[in-house]
CSV table of C-alpha atoms in Angstrom, one decimal:
chain,number,residue,atom,x,y,z
A,1,MET,CA,-78.6,247.5,-1.9
A,2,ARG,CA,-75.9,244.8,-1.9
A,3,TYR,CA,-74.4,246.7,1.1
A,4,LYS,CA,-77.0,244.8,3.2
A,5,LEU,CA,-75.3,241.5,2.4
A,6,TYR,CA,-71.9,242.9,3.1
A,7,LEU,CA,-73.1,244.2,6.4
A,8,TYR,CA,-74.7,240.8,7.1
A,9,TYR,CA,-71.4,239.1,6.4
A,10,PHE,CA,-69.6,241.5,8.7
A,11,LYS,CA,-72.1,241.1,11.5
A,12,SER,CA,-72.1,237.3,11.2
A,13,THR,CA,-68.3,237.1,11.4
A,14,LEU,CA,-67.8,239.9,14.0
A,15,LEU,CA,-68.4,237.9,17.2
A,16,VAL,CA,-66.2,235.0,16.2
A,17,ASN,CA,-63.6,237.5,15.1
A,18,LEU,CA,-63.7,239.5,18.3
A,19,PHE,CA,-63.5,236.3,20.4
A,20,ILE,CA,-60.5,234.9,18.6
A,21,SER,CA,-58.8,238.3,18.6
A,22,PHE,CA,-59.2,238.8,22.3
A,23,LEU,CA,-58.1,235.3,22.9
A,24,PHE,CA,-54.9,235.8,20.9
A,25,SER,CA,-54.1,239.2,22.4
A,26,ALA,CA,-54.6,237.8,25.9
A,27,LEU,CA,-52.6,234.6,25.4
A,28,VAL,CA,-49.8,236.0,23.3
A,29,PRO,CA,-48.9,239.5,24.7
A,30,LEU,CA,-46.8,241.5,22.3
A,31,ARG,CA,-43.9,243.1,23.9
A,32,PRO,CA,-42.5,245.2,21.1
A,33,SER,CA,-45.0,247.9,21.9
A,34,TYR,CA,-44.1,251.6,21.4
A,35,HIS,CA,-47.3,252.7,22.9
A,36,PRO,CA,-47.7,253.2,26.6
A,37,VAL,CA,-50.7,250.9,26.5
A,38,PRO,CA,-49.6,247.5,25.0
A,39,PHE,CA,-53.3,246.6,24.4
A,40,PHE,CA,-53.5,249.0,21.6
A,41,VAL,CA,-50.8,247.4,19.6
A,42,SER,CA,-51.4,243.8,20.4
A,43,PHE,CA,-55.1,244.0,20.0
A,44,SER,CA,-54.9,245.8,16.6
A,45,PHE,CA,-52.3,243.5,15.3
A,46,PHE,CA,-54.1,240.3,16.1
A,47,PHE,CA,-57.5,241.7,15.2
A,48,ILE,CA,-56.6,242.5,11.7
A,49,THR,CA,-54.4,239.5,11.0
A,50,LEU,CA,-54.8,236.3,13.0
A,51,GLY,CA,-58.3,237.0,14.3
A,52,TYR,CA,-59.8,237.8,10.9
A,53,GLY,CA,-57.7,235.2,9.1
A,54,MET,CA,-58.9,232.4,11.3
A,55,THR,CA,-62.5,233.6,11.2
A,56,LEU,CA,-62.2,233.7,7.4
A,57,LEU,CA,-60.9,230.2,7.3
A,58,ALA,CA,-63.8,229.0,9.4
A,59,PHE,CA,-66.3,230.8,7.3
A,60,HIS,CA,-64.7,229.6,4.1
A,61,TYR,CA,-64.8,226.0,5.3
A,62,PHE,CA,-68.2,225.9,7.0
A,63,GLY,CA,-69.9,228.4,4.7
A,64,LYS,CA,-69.6,226.4,1.5
A,65,ARG,CA,-73.4,226.2,1.1
A,66,THR,CA,-74.2,229.8,2.0
A,67,ARG,CA,-71.7,231.3,-0.4
A,68,TYR,CA,-74.3,231.0,-3.1
A,69,LEU,CA,-76.3,233.6,-1.2
A,70,TYR,CA,-73.5,236.1,-2.1
A,71,PHE,CA,-72.8,234.7,-5.6
A,72,ASN,CA,-76.5,235.2,-6.5
A,73,ARG,CA,-76.1,238.8,-5.6
A,74,GLN,CA,-73.0,239.2,-7.7
A,75,ILE,CA,-70.6,239.3,-4.8
A,76,SER,CA,-67.5,237.2,-5.3
A,77,LEU,CA,-65.5,235.7,-2.4
A,78,VAL,CA,-62.6,238.0,-3.1
A,79,ARG,CA,-64.8,241.1,-2.8
A,80,LEU,CA,-66.5,239.7,0.3
A,81,TYR,CA,-63.3,238.8,2.2
A,82,GLY,CA,-61.6,242.0,1.0
A,83,TYR,CA,-64.5,244.0,2.3
A,84,GLY,CA,-64.4,242.1,5.6
A,85,PHE,CA,-60.7,242.9,6.0
A,86,ILE,CA,-61.1,246.6,5.3
A,87,ALA,CA,-64.2,246.8,7.6
A,88,ASN,CA,-62.1,245.2,10.4
A,89,ILE,CA,-59.3,247.7,9.9
A,90,ALA,CA,-61.8,250.5,10.1
A,91,LEU,CA,-63.3,249.0,13.3
A,92,VAL,CA,-59.8,248.7,14.8
A,93,LEU,CA,-59.0,252.3,14.0
A,94,LEU,CA,-62.3,253.4,15.6
A,95,LEU,CA,-61.7,251.4,18.7
A,96,HIS,CA,-58.1,252.7,18.8
A,97,ILE,CA,-59.3,256.3,18.7
A,98,ILE,CA,-62.0,255.8,21.3
A,99,LEU,CA,-59.7,254.0,23.7
A,100,LYS,CA,-56.9,256.5,23.2
A,101,MET,CA,-59.3,259.4,23.9
A,102,ALA,CA,-60.6,257.6,27.0
A,103,TRP,CA,-57.0,256.9,28.2
A,104,THR,CA,-55.8,260.4,27.8
A,105,LYS,CA,-58.7,262.0,29.7
B,1,MET,CA,-88.0,245.1,-30.9
B,2,ASP,CA,-86.4,243.7,-27.8
B,3,GLN,CA,-82.9,242.3,-28.1
B,4,VAL,CA,-82.8,238.5,-27.9
B,5,LYS,CA,-81.2,237.5,-24.6
B,6,GLU,CA,-79.0,234.5,-24.9
B,7,LEU,CA,-76.7,232.4,-22.8
B,8,TYR,CA,-74.2,230.9,-25.2
B,9,ALA,CA,-71.7,228.3,-24.1
B,10,ASP,CA,-69.3,226.5,-26.4
B,11,SER,CA,-66.2,224.2,-26.1
B,12,ILE,CA,-66.6,223.7,-22.4
B,13,GLU,CA,-64.0,221.2,-21.3
B,14,PHE,CA,-63.6,220.1,-17.7
B,15,GLY,CA,-62.0,217.3,-15.7
B,16,TYR,CA,-61.3,217.0,-12.0
B,17,ALA,CA,-57.6,216.6,-11.1
B,18,GLY,CA,-56.3,213.1,-11.6
B,19,LYS,CA,-59.4,211.9,-13.4
B,20,SER,CA,-60.4,211.6,-17.0
B,21,ARG,CA,-62.3,214.4,-18.8
B,22,LEU,CA,-65.8,214.9,-17.4
B,23,LEU,CA,-67.0,217.4,-20.0
B,24,THR,CA,-65.6,217.4,-23.5
B,25,GLY,CA,-66.6,220.2,-25.9
B,26,ILE,CA,-70.0,221.0,-24.5
B,27,TYR,CA,-72.2,223.4,-26.6
B,28,LEU,CA,-75.5,224.8,-25.5
B,29,THR,CA,-77.6,227.9,-25.9
B,30,CYS,CA,-80.5,229.2,-23.8
B,31,GLN,CA,-82.7,232.1,-24.7
B,32,THR,CA,-85.3,233.8,-22.6
B,33,GLY,CA,-88.5,231.7,-22.9
B,34,ASP,CA,-86.6,228.5,-23.1
B,35,ILE,CA,-86.9,225.8,-20.4
B,36,ILE,CA,-84.1,223.4,-21.1
B,37,GLY,CA,-84.2,220.1,-19.3
B,38,LEU,CA,-80.7,218.7,-18.8
B,39,LEU,CA,-80.8,215.0,-18.1
B,40,GLY,CA,-78.0,212.5,-17.4
B,41,ARG,CA,-77.0,209.8,-15.1
B,42,ASN,CA,-75.3,210.3,-11.7
B,43,GLY,CA,-71.8,211.5,-12.2
B,44,ALA,CA,-72.4,212.6,-15.8
B,45,GLY,CA,-71.4,216.2,-14.9
B,46,LYS,CA,-74.8,218.0,-14.9
B,47,SER,CA,-74.1,219.9,-11.6
B,48,THR,CA,-70.6,220.6,-12.7
B,49,LEU,CA,-71.8,222.0,-16.0
B,50,LEU,CA,-74.3,224.3,-14.2
B,51,LYS,CA,-71.6,225.5,-11.9
B,52,ILE,CA,-69.4,226.3,-14.9
B,53,LEU,CA,-72.2,228.2,-16.6
B,54,PHE,CA,-72.7,230.1,-13.3
B,55,GLY,CA,-69.0,230.8,-12.9
B,56,SER,CA,-68.4,229.2,-9.5
B,57,ILE,CA,-66.2,226.5,-11.1
B,58,LYS,CA,-63.6,227.4,-13.7
B,59,ALA,CA,-63.4,225.1,-16.7
B,60,GLN,CA,-60.1,224.2,-18.3
B,61,HIS,CA,-61.5,225.6,-21.5
B,62,SER,CA,-64.7,227.5,-22.1
B,63,HIS,CA,-66.2,230.2,-24.3
B,64,MET,CA,-69.3,231.8,-22.8
B,65,LEU,CA,-71.4,234.8,-23.9
B,66,ILE,CA,-74.1,236.4,-21.9
B,67,ASN,CA,-76.3,238.5,-24.1
B,68,GLY,CA,-73.5,238.7,-26.7
B,69,ARG,CA,-70.8,239.7,-24.1
B,70,LYS,CA,-68.0,237.5,-23.2
B,71,SER,CA,-68.1,236.3,-19.6
B,72,VAL,CA,-65.6,234.5,-17.5
B,73,LYS,CA,-67.6,234.5,-14.3
B,74,PRO,CA,-71.2,234.9,-15.4
B,75,TYR,CA,-72.6,235.4,-11.9
B,76,LEU,CA,-70.7,238.7,-11.7
B,77,SER,CA,-72.7,240.0,-14.6
B,78,GLY,CA,-75.9,239.8,-12.6
B,79,LYS,CA,-77.6,238.0,-15.5
B,80,VAL,CA,-77.4,234.5,-14.2
B,81,GLY,CA,-78.8,232.9,-11.1
B,82,TYR,CA,-78.1,229.5,-9.7
B,83,LEU,CA,-80.0,227.2,-7.3
B,84,PRO,CA,-77.5,224.6,-5.9
B,85,GLN,CA,-78.5,221.1,-5.0
B,86,ASP,CA,-78.3,221.8,-1.3
B,87,SER,CA,-80.0,224.6,0.5
B,88,PHE,CA,-78.0,227.8,0.4
B,89,LEU,CA,-80.0,229.8,3.0
B,90,PRO,CA,-78.5,230.4,6.5
B,91,THR,CA,-80.7,228.3,8.8
B,92,SER,CA,-80.7,230.7,11.7
B,93,GLU,CA,-82.3,233.6,9.7
B,94,LYS,CA,-85.9,234.6,9.5
B,95,VAL,CA,-87.7,234.4,6.1
B,96,SER,CA,-88.5,238.1,6.3
B,97,LYS,CA,-84.8,239.0,6.8
B,98,LEU,CA,-83.7,236.9,3.8
B,99,ILE,CA,-86.3,238.6,1.6
B,100,THR,CA,-84.9,242.0,2.6
B,101,LEU,CA,-81.3,240.8,2.1
B,102,MET,CA,-81.9,239.2,-1.3
B,103,ILE,CA,-84.5,241.3,-3.1
B,104,GLU,CA,-83.7,244.8,-4.1
B,105,ASP,CA,-86.9,246.0,-5.6
B,106,GLN,CA,-89.4,247.0,-3.0
B,107,ALA,CA,-92.4,246.1,-5.1
B,108,ASN,CA,-91.0,242.6,-5.7
B,109,ARG,CA,-90.3,242.3,-2.0
B,110,HIS,CA,-93.9,243.1,-1.2
B,111,THR,CA,-95.2,240.7,-3.9
B,112,LEU,CA,-93.1,237.9,-2.5
B,113,ALA,CA,-94.0,238.6,1.1
B,114,CYS,CA,-97.7,238.5,0.1
B,115,ASP,CA,-97.4,235.2,-1.8
B,116,ALA,CA,-99.9,232.8,-0.4
B,117,LYS,CA,-97.3,230.2,0.3
B,118,ILE,CA,-94.7,232.5,1.7
B,119,LYS,CA,-96.9,234.7,3.9
B,120,PRO,CA,-97.5,232.1,6.6
B,121,LEU,CA,-93.7,231.5,6.8
B,122,ILE,CA,-92.6,235.1,7.0
B,123,ASP,CA,-91.8,235.1,10.7
B,124,LYS,CA,-90.3,231.6,10.8
B,125,LYS,CA,-86.6,230.8,10.8
B,126,VAL,CA,-85.2,228.8,7.9
B,127,TYR,CA,-84.6,225.7,10.1
B,128,GLN,CA,-88.3,225.6,11.0
B,129,LEU,CA,-89.3,225.2,7.3
B,130,SER,CA,-90.0,221.9,5.7
B,131,GLY,CA,-87.9,220.8,2.7
B,132,GLY,CA,-90.6,221.8,0.3
B,133,GLU,CA,-91.1,225.2,1.9
B,134,ARG,CA,-87.4,225.9,1.9
B,135,ARG,CA,-87.0,224.9,-1.7
B,136,TYR,CA,-90.0,227.0,-2.7
B,137,LEU,CA,-88.6,230.0,-0.8
B,138,GLU,CA,-85.1,229.6,-2.5
B,139,ILE,CA,-86.6,229.4,-5.9
B,140,CYS,CA,-88.8,232.5,-5.3
B,141,LEU,CA,-85.8,234.5,-4.0
B,142,LEU,CA,-84.0,233.6,-7.3
B,143,MET,CA,-87.0,234.3,-9.5
B,144,TYR,CA,-87.3,237.9,-8.2
B,145,GLN,CA,-83.6,238.6,-9.0
B,146,PRO,CA,-83.1,240.8,-12.1
B,147,THR,CA,-81.5,237.9,-13.9
B,148,ASP,CA,-82.2,236.7,-17.4
B,149,PHE,CA,-81.2,233.1,-16.9
B,150,LEU,CA,-81.7,230.7,-14.0
B,151,LEU,CA,-79.9,227.4,-13.5
B,152,LEU,CA,-81.8,225.1,-11.3
B,153,ASP,CA,-80.0,222.0,-9.9
B,154,GLU,CA,-82.4,219.4,-8.8
B,155,PRO,CA,-85.3,221.7,-7.8
B,156,PHE,CA,-87.8,218.8,-7.4
B,157,THR,CA,-85.7,216.3,-5.6
B,158,GLY,CA,-87.2,215.1,-2.4
B,159,LEU,CA,-90.4,217.1,-2.7
B,160,GLU,CA,-94.0,216.0,-2.4
B,161,PRO,CA,-96.1,216.2,-5.7
B,162,ILE,CA,-98.0,219.3,-4.6
B,163,ALA,CA,-94.7,221.1,-3.9
B,164,VAL,CA,-93.4,220.0,-7.3
B,165,GLN,CA,-96.5,221.3,-9.0
B,166,ARG,CA,-96.2,224.6,-7.2
B,167,ILE,CA,-92.5,225.0,-8.3
B,168,SER,CA,-93.4,223.9,-11.9
B,169,ASN,CA,-96.1,226.6,-12.0
B,170,LEU,CA,-93.7,229.2,-10.8
B,171,ILE,CA,-91.1,228.3,-13.5
B,172,SER,CA,-93.8,228.4,-16.2
B,173,ILE,CA,-94.9,231.9,-15.1
B,174,PHE,CA,-91.3,233.3,-15.0
B,175,ALA,CA,-90.3,231.6,-18.3
B,176,LYS,CA,-91.9,234.5,-20.1
B,177,THR,CA,-89.0,236.7,-19.0
B,178,LYS,CA,-86.2,234.3,-18.2
B,179,GLY,CA,-84.4,231.3,-19.7
B,180,PHE,CA,-84.2,228.2,-17.5
B,181,ILE,CA,-81.8,225.3,-17.5
B,182,ILE,CA,-83.1,222.6,-15.1
B,183,THR,CA,-81.5,219.3,-14.1
B,184,ASP,CA,-83.3,216.7,-12.1
B,185,HIS,CA,-83.5,213.0,-11.8
B,186,SER,CA,-87.2,213.3,-11.6
B,187,TYR,CA,-87.3,213.3,-15.4
B,188,GLY,CA,-91.1,213.2,-15.6
B,189,ASP,CA,-91.4,216.5,-13.9
B,190,VAL,CA,-88.7,218.0,-16.1
B,191,LEU,CA,-90.3,216.7,-19.3
B,192,ALA,CA,-93.6,218.2,-18.2
B,193,ILE,CA,-92.3,221.8,-18.4
B,194,ALA,CA,-89.3,221.6,-20.6
B,195,THR,CA,-89.3,223.1,-24.1
B,196,GLN,CA,-86.0,221.4,-25.0
B,197,ILE,CA,-84.3,218.3,-23.6
B,198,LEU,CA,-80.6,217.8,-23.5
B,199,LEU,CA,-79.0,214.5,-22.5
B,200,LEU,CA,-75.5,214.8,-21.0
B,201,GLN,CA,-73.7,211.6,-21.8
B,202,ASN,CA,-70.0,210.7,-22.3
B,203,GLY,CA,-69.0,214.3,-21.7
B,204,SER,CA,-71.2,215.9,-24.3
B,205,CYS,CA,-74.7,217.1,-24.8
B,206,HIS,CA,-77.1,215.4,-27.1
B,207,ARG,CA,-80.4,217.1,-28.1
B,208,ILE,CA,-83.4,214.8,-27.6
B,209,LYS,CA,-86.0,215.6,-30.2
B,210,GLN,CA,-88.6,213.0,-29.2
B,211,PRO,CA,-89.2,212.0,-25.6
B,212,GLU,CA,-89.3,208.4,-26.9
B,213,GLU,CA,-85.6,208.6,-27.6
B,214,LEU,CA,-85.0,208.8,-23.9
B,215,VAL,CA,-86.3,205.3,-23.5
B,216,ARG,CA,-83.5,204.1,-25.7
B,217,VAL,CA,-80.6,206.1,-24.2
B,218,TYR,CA,-81.5,207.2,-20.7
B,219,LEU,CA,-84.3,205.2,-19.0
B,220,PRO,CA,-83.6,201.7,-17.6
B,221,GLU,CA,-84.8,198.7,-19.5
B,222,ARG,CA,-88.1,197.4,-18.3
B,223,ALA,CA,-88.1,193.9,-16.7
B,224,ASP,CA,-90.7,192.6,-19.1
B,225,ASP,CA,-88.5,193.6,-22.1
B,226,GLN,CA,-85.6,191.4,-20.9
């Protein structure tokens, strides 16, 4: 049942995360790409590192009050942030697969 | 016979960096059925002590047992709930969604949704609630958690008398199955429901056996006594 809170966290950070990630991938294009479509590499890299990292910092700073919502359901910040990181990697992989399939068609 | 459920804390020592010790060797126990009123002046360390008991702050030294089991972060055991001083609910969410997020048991969810005070609020967002409604909702959400102990930090502060009465009734009802530690500056409301009174002073807890003792050690001197 606690998965609902994990999903809630993921949903509430996703838009900010996507925005920051797109911003980074657009402003700082990565050249060391070994894929014919640089977007795949740059987007993935920034999405799972800088994008999530900055979202997490914002959440950590501004969400000091709401963290008790999670604590009262036995969810520690380490678990929550770790889950968010893994969920982001899974989302990036999914996007990667979808885009790759669309590109090769 | 049911096993006695007990929150046991001993030798709690805590001080913020660069400052003198705030808590020195705190000892307290709370069993289900207890309503412990924790009183003390501003800055005495009441909120800090509750946070340590909950596990969201780490003490320099502590020994805590929850139902006989050693616990470093009690909130992870699922046996302790905590109501912070400030509202912890996300303001942009609807009451109905928060009930779904927070309460696992469907029967409890239904009971809470049908509560006479909650029912009219069910489709409102948290920011649309008054201070009293929000506090009542928060306490209800914690009451229906499968915890054995609840730590309430200033549940009555800033509330109108009718809201205080409503929350006091709720605490008295749930005290049959849970242990409560309540801290509030509205000491009259705490005294009205507490089964034990502890005074936090000079870093340690003193048990107040007679409410009259509070006059000597906690309450301000009356002008006509001077």
